[in-house]
Amino acid sequence: MPAKLVEVFKLETLLLILACYAGLIIGFGIVNFKTKSNNYKNVNKGRLIKSLLLSLLVCFLLRWIDLFYYRNLSFFNDFLENRRLNEMASTTNIAFIFASIFKSIYFFPFVILLKCGHKSKLLSITAILFLFFPLVEALLLGTRKPYFEIAFIIIISLFIFRKIRFNLVNLVGLFIAGFLLMTVSYKVLIKREIERGTHEDVYKVITNGRYNDLLKPNEKIVEYINDPTVDSNKKNYALILLQTGQYINHGVFEFNHIIDSNIPIGWGRYTMYPFFKFYDKLVAKNNYENFNPSPRKYVYLTAFGSFYIDFRWASVVIFLLFGMVQKYFYTNFKDSIIHSPLVVYLAIINVFLPIFNYLRGSGIYPFIGFSLFFVICHFFLKKLNEKSIST
């Protein structure tokens, strides 16, 4: 085994995870929705996508103005300096907050174009280009999550809309893409660790990182990675595989670590903190203090761990309701172009449930962005109906 457990895996951890999955499946299965999604077939798809792209462009420009001008982030700074500047800033400008939220639906044009099969090459190229806009912020802050998110959006969308099928060639392509993605992720990690300014060997720093506290690497692997006589390329890819395995699996064991800890109940403050932050800063005019009772602070706890902090075993009810929400979008998926992007996003959420929580923090922004997009679509429908009546 490349890694071994440090703590005993608790029965309560397993039972809560299984109960949450059961709640999700039951919630999806027990409800049926009658929809009027056929109404959305009347929307002028080209005009809608152009309006959406223009709105997203404005939002990204506002976000970049906030980052580069007001927060003073720069590509010439290292990751640590940019993160420090970003955390020190306190944005209360409504336009910047709105832009930060709405830009989260950057993948909507791409998914909609795949869904409706629009023939415009210019729109298609533009929509694909927008997929990579989040990498500007990722390059500034040294975050790896956007790389994986974009890759999953593309792959899941192509499979959902049957643009590619499971066969040997595509599987090999997926393997190569995954290998390249892990390599990029590793490069970001190495650069981030080097910029910490430590005098220790970077391999020793990484093999002694936070991932290893609860999911400890095998001693032979650590010795191999730290061996100065081993070729650097071999060590790099051994470390890539180790880190990838830990990245995928360690969240469950972080959750296991806190499940019987005496930590306060968050009542939504941990998972839904953007709403509390928004209220404190813009309504109550108070200094917002982040609620994070987890003893290990900056680690992923899976979606189950996040909701456990907020609601304990009542998390099962949350997943039951979440299953119902997924059924609503799935029911509308076939005939509605505006619901399709959320189905892709929900698929990503489901994939990452045991890894980290896409429903926490900025992960809920696409749902807010969808609500705004939904209003825009109804505006187009209203204009269309008014035009039809007048003629």
Short mmCIF file of C-alpha atoms in Angstrom, two decimals:
data_model
loop_
_atom_site.label_atom_id
_atom_site.label_comp_id
_atom_site.label_asym_id
_atom_site.label_seq_id
_atom_site.Cartn_x
_atom_site.Cartn_y
_atom_site.Cartn_z
CA MET A 1 0.00 0.00 0.00
CA PRO A 2 1.41 3.47 -0.90
CA ALA A 3 -0.13 5.00 2.25
CA LYS A 4 -1.49 3.78 5.57
CA LEU A 5 -4.07 5.03 8.08
CA VAL A 6 -2.90 6.82 11.19
CA GLU A 7 -6.24 6.64 13.03
CA VAL A 8 -8.80 3.85 13.29
CA PHE A 9 -11.62 4.32 10.79
CA LYS A 10 -14.78 4.77 12.87
CA LEU A 11 -18.05 2.95 12.25
CA GLU A 12 -19.95 6.23 12.75
CA THR A 13 -18.04 7.77 9.83
CA LEU A 14 -19.03 4.94 7.50
CA LEU A 15 -22.66 4.94 8.66
CA LEU A 16 -23.09 8.70 8.17
CA ILE A 17 -21.56 8.59 4.67
CA LEU A 18 -23.80 5.68 3.67
CA ALA A 19 -26.86 7.38 5.20
CA CYS A 20 -26.16 10.59 3.27
CA TYR A 21 -25.80 8.69 0.00
CA ALA A 22 -29.03 6.83 0.78
CA GLY A 23 -30.78 10.14 1.50
CA LEU A 24 -29.55 11.53 -1.82
CA ILE A 25 -30.82 8.52 -3.77
CA ILE A 26 -34.15 8.39 -1.92
CA GLY A 27 -34.72 12.12 -2.41
CA PHE A 28 -34.10 11.71 -6.13
CA GLY A 29 -36.46 8.77 -6.37
CA ILE A 30 -39.48 9.84 -4.31
CA VAL A 31 -40.41 13.04 -6.17
CA ASN A 32 -41.68 13.78 -9.64
CA PHE A 33 -41.92 17.22 -11.22
CA LYS A 34 -44.27 18.41 -13.91
CA THR A 35 -42.45 20.98 -15.97
CA LYS A 36 -43.13 23.47 -18.70
CA SER A 37 -39.62 23.29 -20.06
CA ASN A 38 -40.89 23.26 -23.65
CA ASN A 39 -41.39 27.02 -23.26
CA TYR A 40 -37.63 27.47 -23.40
CA LYS A 41 -37.50 26.07 -26.93
CA ASN A 42 -38.84 29.44 -28.09
CA VAL A 43 -35.83 31.35 -26.77
CA ASN A 44 -33.56 32.80 -29.44
CA LYS A 45 -30.55 30.68 -28.56
CA GLY A 46 -27.97 32.73 -30.44
CA ARG A 47 -29.11 35.99 -28.88
CA LEU A 48 -29.31 34.42 -25.44
CA ILE A 49 -25.77 33.02 -25.65
CA LYS A 50 -24.39 36.33 -26.92
CA SER A 51 -26.05 38.18 -24.05
CA LEU A 52 -24.71 35.64 -21.58
CA LEU A 53 -21.17 35.87 -22.98
CA LEU A 54 -21.28 39.67 -22.85
CA SER A 55 -22.50 39.59 -19.24
CA LEU A 56 -19.77 37.14 -18.28
CA LEU A 57 -17.11 39.25 -20.00
CA VAL A 58 -18.17 42.30 -17.99
CA CYS A 59 -18.11 40.23 -14.78
CA PHE A 60 -14.64 38.85 -15.44
CA LEU A 61 -13.31 42.31 -16.29
CA LEU A 62 -14.74 43.67 -13.04
CA ARG A 63 -13.21 40.77 -11.13
CA TRP A 64 -9.80 41.37 -12.71
CA ILE A 65 -10.00 45.08 -11.95
CA ASP A 66 -10.71 44.17 -8.33
CA LEU A 67 -7.79 41.72 -8.22
CA PHE A 68 -5.14 43.69 -10.12
CA TYR A 69 -6.03 47.29 -9.26
CA TYR A 70 -7.72 47.31 -5.86
CA ARG A 71 -6.08 44.24 -4.31
CA ASN A 72 -2.72 44.79 -6.08
CA LEU A 73 -2.25 41.17 -7.11
CA SER A 74 0.31 40.62 -9.84
CA PHE A 75 1.83 37.85 -11.94
CA PHE A 76 5.21 39.20 -10.81
CA ASN A 77 4.37 38.35 -7.18
CA ASP A 78 4.73 34.86 -5.82
CA PHE A 79 1.68 32.85 -4.77
CA LEU A 80 2.13 33.59 -1.07
CA GLU A 81 2.24 37.36 -1.59
CA ASN A 82 -0.83 37.30 -3.82
CA ARG A 83 -2.70 35.21 -1.27
CA ARG A 84 -1.73 37.60 1.51
CA LEU A 85 -2.92 40.61 -0.50
CA ASN A 86 -6.13 38.83 -1.44
CA GLU A 87 -6.94 37.89 2.17
CA MET A 88 -6.17 41.39 3.45
CA ALA A 89 -8.63 43.01 1.03
CA SER A 90 -12.22 43.55 2.11
CA THR A 91 -14.49 44.14 -0.88
CA THR A 92 -17.82 45.84 -0.11
CA ASN A 93 -18.45 47.09 -3.64
CA ILE A 94 -21.71 45.52 -4.83
CA ALA A 95 -20.55 45.46 -8.47
CA PHE A 96 -17.43 43.47 -7.59
CA ILE A 97 -19.41 41.07 -5.38
CA PHE A 98 -22.00 40.52 -8.10
CA ALA A 99 -19.27 39.97 -10.69
CA SER A 100 -17.52 37.43 -8.45
CA ILE A 101 -20.77 35.48 -8.09
CA PHE A 102 -22.07 35.66 -11.66
CA LYS A 103 -18.75 34.73 -13.29
CA SER A 104 -19.11 31.31 -11.65
CA ILE A 105 -21.42 30.28 -14.51
CA TYR A 106 -18.58 30.73 -17.02
CA PHE A 107 -19.23 27.21 -18.35
CA PHE A 108 -22.93 27.82 -19.16
CA PRO A 109 -22.34 29.03 -22.77
CA PHE A 110 -20.16 26.00 -23.55
CA VAL A 111 -22.73 23.53 -22.18
CA ILE A 112 -25.67 25.29 -23.87
CA LEU A 113 -23.91 25.28 -27.23
CA LEU A 114 -23.24 21.55 -26.89
CA LYS A 115 -26.86 20.99 -25.92
CA CYS A 116 -28.51 22.96 -28.74
CA GLY A 117 -25.88 22.22 -31.40
CA HIS A 118 -25.56 25.84 -32.49
CA LYS A 119 -23.63 26.13 -35.77
CA SER A 120 -21.77 29.39 -35.14
CA LYS A 121 -18.03 28.71 -35.01
CA LEU A 122 -17.32 32.14 -33.53
CA LEU A 123 -19.71 31.54 -30.63
CA SER A 124 -18.27 28.07 -30.07
CA ILE A 125 -14.68 29.33 -29.99
CA THR A 126 -15.66 32.19 -27.66
CA ALA A 127 -17.51 29.83 -25.30
CA ILE A 128 -14.47 27.52 -25.18
CA LEU A 129 -12.20 30.50 -24.50
CA PHE A 130 -14.39 31.53 -21.56
CA LEU A 131 -13.82 28.11 -19.99
CA PHE A 132 -10.22 29.12 -19.32
CA PHE A 133 -10.89 32.57 -17.85
CA PRO A 134 -10.83 31.19 -14.25
CA LEU A 135 -7.21 30.15 -14.81
CA VAL A 136 -6.17 33.83 -14.50
CA GLU A 137 -7.09 33.76 -10.82
CA ALA A 138 -5.68 30.25 -10.42
CA LEU A 139 -2.31 31.39 -11.80
CA LEU A 140 -2.30 34.35 -9.43
CA LEU A 141 -3.10 32.37 -6.29
CA GLY A 142 -1.52 29.01 -7.11
CA THR A 143 -4.75 27.06 -6.73
CA ARG A 144 -5.16 23.69 -8.45
CA LYS A 145 -8.93 23.22 -8.17
CA PRO A 146 -9.88 25.22 -11.33
CA TYR A 147 -7.73 22.97 -13.53
CA PHE A 148 -9.63 19.88 -12.39
CA GLU A 149 -12.99 21.66 -12.53
CA ILE A 150 -12.54 22.79 -16.14
CA ALA A 151 -11.37 19.34 -17.19
CA PHE A 152 -14.39 17.69 -15.57
CA ILE A 153 -16.80 20.20 -17.11
CA ILE A 154 -15.46 19.43 -20.59
CA ILE A 155 -15.33 15.65 -20.17
CA ILE A 156 -18.73 15.27 -18.45
CA SER A 157 -20.41 17.62 -20.93
CA LEU A 158 -19.02 15.71 -23.92
CA PHE A 159 -20.22 12.40 -22.50
CA ILE A 160 -23.65 13.68 -21.40
CA PHE A 161 -24.38 15.13 -24.84
CA ARG A 162 -22.85 12.09 -26.55
CA LYS A 163 -20.18 14.01 -28.40
CA ILE A 164 -17.76 11.24 -27.44
CA ARG A 165 -18.40 7.62 -26.48
CA PHE A 166 -16.63 5.04 -24.39
CA ASN A 167 -14.15 3.24 -26.60
CA LEU A 168 -10.46 2.37 -26.49
CA VAL A 169 -9.29 5.53 -28.30
CA ASN A 170 -11.26 7.85 -26.02
CA LEU A 171 -10.16 5.98 -22.91
CA VAL A 172 -6.52 6.37 -23.96
CA GLY A 173 -7.20 10.07 -24.59
CA LEU A 174 -8.73 10.42 -21.13
CA PHE A 175 -5.74 8.68 -19.59
CA ILE A 176 -3.32 11.04 -21.34
CA ALA A 177 -5.42 14.07 -20.36
CA GLY A 178 -5.51 12.88 -16.76
CA PHE A 179 -1.75 12.35 -16.76
CA LEU A 180 -1.16 15.87 -18.10
CA LEU A 181 -3.58 17.30 -15.56
CA MET A 182 -1.77 15.59 -12.69
CA THR A 183 1.53 16.92 -14.06
CA VAL A 184 0.23 20.50 -14.15
CA SER A 185 -1.17 20.09 -10.65
CA TYR A 186 2.19 18.84 -9.44
CA LYS A 187 4.06 21.74 -11.06
CA VAL A 188 1.76 24.21 -9.29
CA LEU A 189 2.36 22.40 -5.99
CA ILE A 190 6.14 22.37 -6.41
CA LYS A 191 6.24 26.06 -7.33
CA ARG A 192 4.06 26.92 -4.34
CA GLU A 193 6.29 24.97 -1.94
CA ILE A 194 9.48 26.50 -3.35
CA GLU A 195 8.04 29.99 -2.84
CA ARG A 196 7.55 29.29 0.86
CA GLY A 197 11.24 30.02 1.17
CA THR A 198 12.07 26.94 3.18
CA HIS A 199 15.66 25.77 3.42
CA GLU A 200 14.58 22.14 3.43
CA ASP A 201 14.55 20.01 0.33
CA VAL A 202 11.21 20.53 -1.45
CA TYR A 203 10.57 16.78 -1.65
CA LYS A 204 10.93 16.47 2.11
CA VAL A 205 8.57 19.39 2.61
CA ILE A 206 5.86 17.80 0.47
CA THR A 207 6.27 14.30 1.90
CA ASN A 208 5.87 15.82 5.37
CA GLY A 209 2.86 17.97 4.42
CA ARG A 210 -0.62 18.08 5.93
CA TYR A 211 -1.91 15.29 3.68
CA ASN A 212 0.42 12.92 5.49
CA ASP A 213 -0.82 13.54 9.03
CA LEU A 214 -3.77 11.14 8.72
CA LEU A 215 -2.86 9.25 5.55
CA LYS A 216 0.83 8.55 5.99
CA PRO A 217 2.95 7.52 2.99
CA ASN A 218 4.72 4.18 3.06
CA GLU A 219 8.27 4.57 4.37
CA LYS A 220 9.76 2.95 1.28
CA ILE A 221 8.02 5.49 -0.99
CA VAL A 222 9.24 8.41 1.14
CA GLU A 223 12.79 7.03 1.07
CA TYR A 224 12.57 6.60 -2.70
CA ILE A 225 11.34 10.19 -3.24
CA ASN A 226 13.97 11.65 -0.91
CA ASP A 227 16.80 9.55 -2.30
CA PRO A 228 19.25 11.95 -4.05
CA THR A 229 20.53 9.14 -6.28
CA VAL A 230 17.12 8.53 -7.90
CA ASP A 231 16.45 10.25 -11.23
CA SER A 232 14.40 13.43 -10.67
CA ASN A 233 11.79 12.56 -13.30
CA LYS A 234 11.12 9.19 -11.65
CA LYS A 235 10.82 10.90 -8.26
CA ASN A 236 8.51 13.55 -9.67
CA TYR A 237 6.03 11.07 -11.10
CA ALA A 238 6.19 8.88 -8.01
CA LEU A 239 5.29 11.98 -6.02
CA ILE A 240 2.53 12.87 -8.51
CA LEU A 241 0.89 9.46 -8.02
CA LEU A 242 1.30 9.68 -4.23
CA GLN A 243 -0.15 13.19 -4.05
CA THR A 244 -3.04 12.34 -6.37
CA GLY A 245 -3.99 9.33 -4.27
CA GLN A 246 -3.80 11.37 -1.07
CA TYR A 247 -5.71 14.28 -2.63
CA ILE A 248 -8.56 11.98 -3.61
CA ASN A 249 -8.72 9.95 -0.40
CA HIS A 250 -7.56 12.07 2.52
CA GLY A 251 -10.83 14.03 2.92
CA VAL A 252 -12.66 10.95 4.22
CA PHE A 253 -10.01 10.45 6.90
CA GLU A 254 -10.07 14.15 7.81
CA PHE A 255 -13.81 13.74 8.35
CA ASN A 256 -13.18 10.58 10.36
CA HIS A 257 -10.80 12.61 12.55
CA ILE A 258 -13.47 15.15 13.58
CA ILE A 259 -16.64 13.05 13.73
CA ASP A 260 -16.55 12.48 17.47
CA SER A 261 -14.70 15.70 18.36
CA ASN A 262 -16.31 18.13 20.74
CA ILE A 263 -16.70 20.96 18.24
CA PRO A 264 -19.58 23.47 18.16
CA ILE A 265 -22.46 23.07 15.73
CA GLY A 266 -22.28 25.60 12.90
CA TRP A 267 -25.96 25.75 11.88
CA GLY A 268 -24.90 26.61 8.33
CA ARG A 269 -22.10 29.04 9.21
CA TYR A 270 -19.37 26.69 8.00
CA THR A 271 -20.88 25.53 4.70
CA MET A 272 -22.92 28.61 3.77
CA TYR A 273 -20.48 31.20 5.04
CA PRO A 274 -20.75 33.55 1.99
CA PHE A 275 -24.30 34.47 3.06
CA PHE A 276 -23.18 35.23 6.61
CA LYS A 277 -20.17 37.16 5.27
CA PHE A 278 -22.39 39.18 2.93
CA TYR A 279 -24.81 40.01 5.75
CA ASP A 280 -22.08 40.99 8.23
CA LYS A 281 -20.23 43.23 5.80
CA LEU A 282 -23.03 44.90 3.86
CA VAL A 283 -26.05 44.81 6.17
CA ALA A 284 -24.87 44.59 9.77
CA LYS A 285 -21.63 46.51 9.00
CA ASN A 286 -19.68 44.17 11.27
CA ASN A 287 -16.24 42.66 10.83
CA TYR A 288 -16.82 39.15 9.55
CA GLU A 289 -15.07 36.32 11.40
CA ASN A 290 -14.88 33.00 9.60
CA PHE A 291 -16.42 30.07 11.49
CA ASN A 292 -14.11 27.06 11.28
CA PRO A 293 -14.12 24.84 14.38
CA SER A 294 -12.23 22.05 12.62
CA PRO A 295 -9.08 21.41 14.67
CA ARG A 296 -7.00 21.05 11.49
CA LYS A 297 -8.47 24.18 9.83
CA TYR A 298 -7.33 24.31 6.19
CA VAL A 299 -8.10 20.82 4.98
CA TYR A 300 -10.89 19.28 2.92
CA LEU A 301 -13.45 17.36 4.98
CA THR A 302 -15.58 15.96 2.15
CA ALA A 303 -19.14 17.20 1.67
CA PHE A 304 -20.22 14.92 4.49
CA GLY A 305 -17.73 16.46 6.91
CA SER A 306 -18.76 20.01 6.05
CA PHE A 307 -22.43 19.33 6.66
CA TYR A 308 -21.60 17.30 9.78
CA ILE A 309 -19.97 20.40 11.28
CA ASP A 310 -23.14 22.39 10.58
CA PHE A 311 -25.93 19.88 11.20
CA ARG A 312 -24.51 16.63 12.62
CA TRP A 313 -26.78 13.67 11.69
CA ALA A 314 -29.43 16.05 10.34
CA SER A 315 -27.09 16.19 7.32
CA VAL A 316 -28.99 13.16 6.05
CA VAL A 317 -32.07 15.39 5.64
CA ILE A 318 -29.96 17.92 3.73
CA PHE A 319 -28.90 15.21 1.29
CA LEU A 320 -32.51 14.03 0.97
CA LEU A 321 -33.51 17.55 -0.09
CA PHE A 322 -30.48 17.78 -2.36
CA GLY A 323 -31.64 14.62 -4.11
CA MET A 324 -34.99 16.29 -4.76
CA VAL A 325 -33.24 19.33 -6.21
CA GLN A 326 -31.25 17.10 -8.54
CA LYS A 327 -34.46 15.39 -9.69
CA TYR A 328 -35.93 18.80 -10.62
CA PHE A 329 -32.98 19.66 -12.86
CA TYR A 330 -32.80 16.16 -14.32
CA THR A 331 -36.53 16.28 -15.19
CA ASN A 332 -36.03 19.58 -17.05
CA PHE A 333 -32.78 18.50 -18.63
CA LYS A 334 -34.09 16.88 -21.81
CA ASP A 335 -36.08 19.81 -23.20
CA SER A 336 -34.53 22.83 -21.49
CA ILE A 337 -31.25 24.42 -22.53
CA ILE A 338 -31.15 26.63 -19.43
CA HIS A 339 -31.26 23.70 -16.98
CA SER A 340 -28.57 21.69 -18.79
CA PRO A 341 -25.50 23.45 -17.30
CA LEU A 342 -26.67 22.73 -13.77
CA VAL A 343 -27.00 19.02 -14.59
CA VAL A 344 -23.32 19.03 -15.59
CA TYR A 345 -22.40 20.90 -12.41
CA LEU A 346 -24.47 18.53 -10.25
CA ALA A 347 -22.62 15.59 -11.84
CA ILE A 348 -19.32 17.17 -10.76
CA ILE A 349 -20.67 17.73 -7.25
CA ASN A 350 -21.67 14.07 -7.02
CA VAL A 351 -18.25 12.91 -8.20
CA PHE A 352 -16.48 15.02 -5.58
CA LEU A 353 -18.77 14.37 -2.59
CA PRO A 354 -16.21 12.08 -0.86
CA ILE A 355 -13.28 14.35 -1.76
CA PHE A 356 -14.32 17.92 -0.95
CA ASN A 357 -17.49 19.96 -0.72
CA TYR A 358 -18.55 21.75 -3.90
CA LEU A 359 -21.59 23.01 -2.00
CA ARG A 360 -19.47 25.06 0.38
CA GLY A 361 -18.50 28.69 -0.08
CA SER A 362 -18.10 29.80 -3.70
CA GLY A 363 -19.30 26.37 -4.81
CA ILE A 364 -22.88 27.57 -4.32
CA TYR A 365 -22.33 30.58 -6.63
CA PRO A 366 -23.35 28.67 -9.80
CA PHE A 367 -26.77 28.08 -8.24
CA ILE A 368 -27.14 31.80 -7.55
CA GLY A 369 -25.83 32.55 -11.04
CA PHE A 370 -28.36 30.08 -12.46
CA SER A 371 -31.17 31.95 -10.70
CA LEU A 372 -30.06 35.19 -12.34
CA PHE A 373 -29.70 33.42 -15.68
CA PHE A 374 -33.21 32.00 -15.24
CA VAL A 375 -34.54 35.56 -14.86
CA ILE A 376 -32.68 36.60 -18.04
CA CYS A 377 -34.29 33.73 -19.97
CA HIS A 378 -37.75 34.74 -18.80
CA PHE A 379 -36.97 38.28 -19.93
CA PHE A 380 -36.25 36.94 -23.42
CA LEU A 381 -39.44 34.87 -23.36
CA LYS A 382 -41.47 37.89 -22.28
CA LYS A 383 -40.05 40.00 -25.10
CA LEU A 384 -40.74 37.19 -27.56
CA ASN A 385 -44.33 36.86 -26.40
CA GLU A 386 -44.87 40.63 -26.55
CA LYS A 387 -43.55 40.64 -30.11
CA SER A 388 -45.83 37.75 -31.07
CA ILE A 389 -48.92 39.51 -29.62
CA SER A 390 -48.08 42.80 -31.34
CA THR A 391 -47.90 41.10 -34.73
#
